[in-house]
Amino acid sequence: MNADFVNPFLESLLNVLGTMASTTLTPGKPKLKKGEVAHGDVSGLIGLVGPETKGSLSISFQESLALEIMQRMLGENPGKINEEVTDMVGEITNMVTGGAKVLLAKKGYDFNMATPIVVAGKNHTISHMSDGTKIMIPFTSPDGNAMIEICFDKVK
Amino acid sequence: MNADFVNPFLESLLNVLGTMASTTLTPGKPKLKKGEVAHGDVSGLIGLVGPETKGSLSISFQESLALEIMQRMLGENPGKINEEVTDMVGEITNMVTGGAKVLLAKKGYDFNMATPIVVAGKNHTISHMSDGTKIMIPFTSPDGNAMIEICFDKVK
């Protein structure tokens, strides 16, 4: 696994949540996905299209963590996942991917981002259909867990 | 709403399910999304990146319909949404979007597709974060319902 490629996403999520929501997540060890399925209660998904390959990214949150971020970012906790929370998760997904895109462009990786989609539903699963390596980056916090998944098709 | 733009997606889904799974869906009237939230049990999502704009597409299925398509396409019905079903929904999403892409390219609309992501979870909701018009195309069948949503950002 290439740390050059994984770290920008990890750093970007820590940076976005730290600056926007004073929330500190503890990153776990990134790992290659082999059969595991990512679960979450609310997930931001974004398609990625590069000159040589294409892929997708997801950031999944447990409900408790999403609501705590909402409380810290906007000073209100709606008590459940509503439209304000899905908007916030879409915005976080855009910022994290955009932040990683800038860091990766400096290292010679280039891609364009589609618009985000946010999925809400208790304990849904996410399956990325790319045929390349799938990387999972887990995050923990006292308020709940998050997971980034990212993958790109094999370059033909 | 521009029928030139909507019809390729509608036709492409009918065509893919008709030829691959001998399944006939009845399309409803496409409508602009205004506050409604699309629900489904299994959804294929795909990011779209064009030269002037970007967007996203989703195809959501009720579980009963997804399992019936699985039965007709592969001759087996696993009785619940498992990895084979999510793979099939990802493949359908790819084929439908690819089919529409070919039709739209002939009309002068051009975009590239990211890789699909499939979400599974009872009655999850889908929120497209594009700032442009969101179009919903409902489909009904004796085995359950499906919904295509598509949107692109406003061209700046």
Short mmCIF file of N, CA and C in Angstrom, two decimals, chain B residues 1-3 5-6 28-38 128 131-138 147-152 154:
data_model
loop_
_atom_site.label_atom_id
_atom_site.label_comp_id
_atom_site.label_asym_id
_atom_site.label_seq_id
_atom_site.Cartn_x
_atom_site.Cartn_y
_atom_site.Cartn_z
N MET B 1 -38.16 20.85 -18.08
CA MET B 1 -37.32 19.65 -18.11
C MET B 1 -37.07 19.25 -19.56
N ASN B 2 -35.88 18.79 -19.83
CA ASN B 2 -35.49 18.48 -21.20
C ASN B 2 -35.60 16.97 -21.46
N ALA B 3 -36.61 16.61 -22.27
CA ALA B 3 -36.85 15.19 -22.56
C ALA B 3 -35.65 14.56 -23.26
N PHE B 5 -32.75 14.91 -22.55
CA PHE B 5 -31.78 14.51 -21.55
C PHE B 5 -32.29 13.36 -20.67
N VAL B 6 -33.58 13.37 -20.37
CA VAL B 6 -34.16 12.37 -19.46
C VAL B 6 -34.35 11.03 -20.16
N GLY B 28 -42.97 5.80 -14.86
CA GLY B 28 -43.91 6.86 -14.49
C GLY B 28 -43.46 8.17 -15.11
N LYS B 29 -44.10 9.22 -14.70
CA LYS B 29 -43.78 10.53 -15.26
C LYS B 29 -42.54 11.08 -14.55
N PRO B 30 -41.50 11.43 -15.31
CA PRO B 30 -40.34 12.06 -14.68
C PRO B 30 -40.76 13.37 -14.01
N LYS B 31 -40.15 13.68 -12.90
CA LYS B 31 -40.50 14.94 -12.24
C LYS B 31 -39.27 15.59 -11.64
N LEU B 32 -39.37 16.89 -11.42
CA LEU B 32 -38.30 17.59 -10.74
C LEU B 32 -38.41 17.28 -9.26
N LYS B 33 -37.28 17.02 -8.64
CA LYS B 33 -37.28 16.71 -7.22
C LYS B 33 -37.36 18.00 -6.43
N LYS B 34 -38.32 18.06 -5.56
CA LYS B 34 -38.45 19.25 -4.71
C LYS B 34 -38.75 18.80 -3.30
N GLY B 35 -37.71 18.47 -2.57
CA GLY B 35 -37.93 18.10 -1.16
C GLY B 35 -38.18 16.62 -0.97
N GLU B 36 -38.70 15.91 -1.98
CA GLU B 36 -38.91 14.47 -1.78
C GLU B 36 -37.55 13.78 -1.57
N VAL B 37 -37.58 12.69 -0.88
CA VAL B 37 -36.37 11.90 -0.69
C VAL B 37 -36.60 10.52 -1.30
N ALA B 38 -35.63 10.07 -2.10
CA ALA B 38 -35.76 8.74 -2.69
C ALA B 38 -35.38 7.69 -1.64
N HIS B 128 -28.77 13.67 -3.33
CA HIS B 128 -27.77 14.16 -4.28
C HIS B 128 -27.42 15.59 -3.91
N ASP B 131 -26.05 21.20 -7.05
CA ASP B 131 -26.85 22.41 -6.88
C ASP B 131 -27.78 22.67 -8.07
N GLY B 132 -27.80 21.74 -9.02
CA GLY B 132 -28.66 21.93 -10.20
C GLY B 132 -29.99 21.20 -10.05
N THR B 133 -30.74 21.19 -11.13
CA THR B 133 -32.04 20.52 -11.16
C THR B 133 -31.86 19.02 -10.91
N LYS B 134 -32.72 18.47 -10.04
CA LYS B 134 -32.69 17.04 -9.77
C LYS B 134 -33.92 16.40 -10.39
N ILE B 135 -33.69 15.40 -11.22
CA ILE B 135 -34.80 14.74 -11.91
C ILE B 135 -34.98 13.34 -11.35
N MET B 136 -36.23 13.00 -11.04
CA MET B 136 -36.56 11.66 -10.56
C MET B 136 -37.39 10.96 -11.64
N ILE B 137 -37.06 9.73 -11.95
CA ILE B 137 -37.85 8.93 -12.90
C ILE B 137 -38.31 7.67 -12.16
N PRO B 138 -39.60 7.59 -11.83
CA PRO B 138 -40.11 6.42 -11.10
C PRO B 138 -40.46 5.28 -12.05
N MET B 147 -36.34 3.56 -8.89
CA MET B 147 -36.29 5.01 -9.07
C MET B 147 -34.91 5.40 -9.58
N ILE B 148 -34.89 6.14 -10.69
CA ILE B 148 -33.63 6.76 -11.12
C ILE B 148 -33.65 8.21 -10.66
N GLU B 149 -32.55 8.67 -10.11
CA GLU B 149 -32.39 10.11 -9.88
C GLU B 149 -31.13 10.54 -10.58
N ILE B 150 -31.19 11.72 -11.19
CA ILE B 150 -30.00 12.24 -11.86
C ILE B 150 -29.94 13.74 -11.70
N CYS B 151 -28.75 14.26 -11.51
CA CYS B 151 -28.61 15.70 -11.42
C CYS B 151 -27.20 16.11 -11.84
N PHE B 152 -27.14 17.31 -12.35
CA PHE B 152 -25.85 17.93 -12.68
C PHE B 152 -25.80 19.31 -12.05
N LYS B 154 -25.32 23.26 -11.84
CA LYS B 154 -25.54 24.35 -12.80
C LYS B 154 -24.22 24.66 -13.49
#
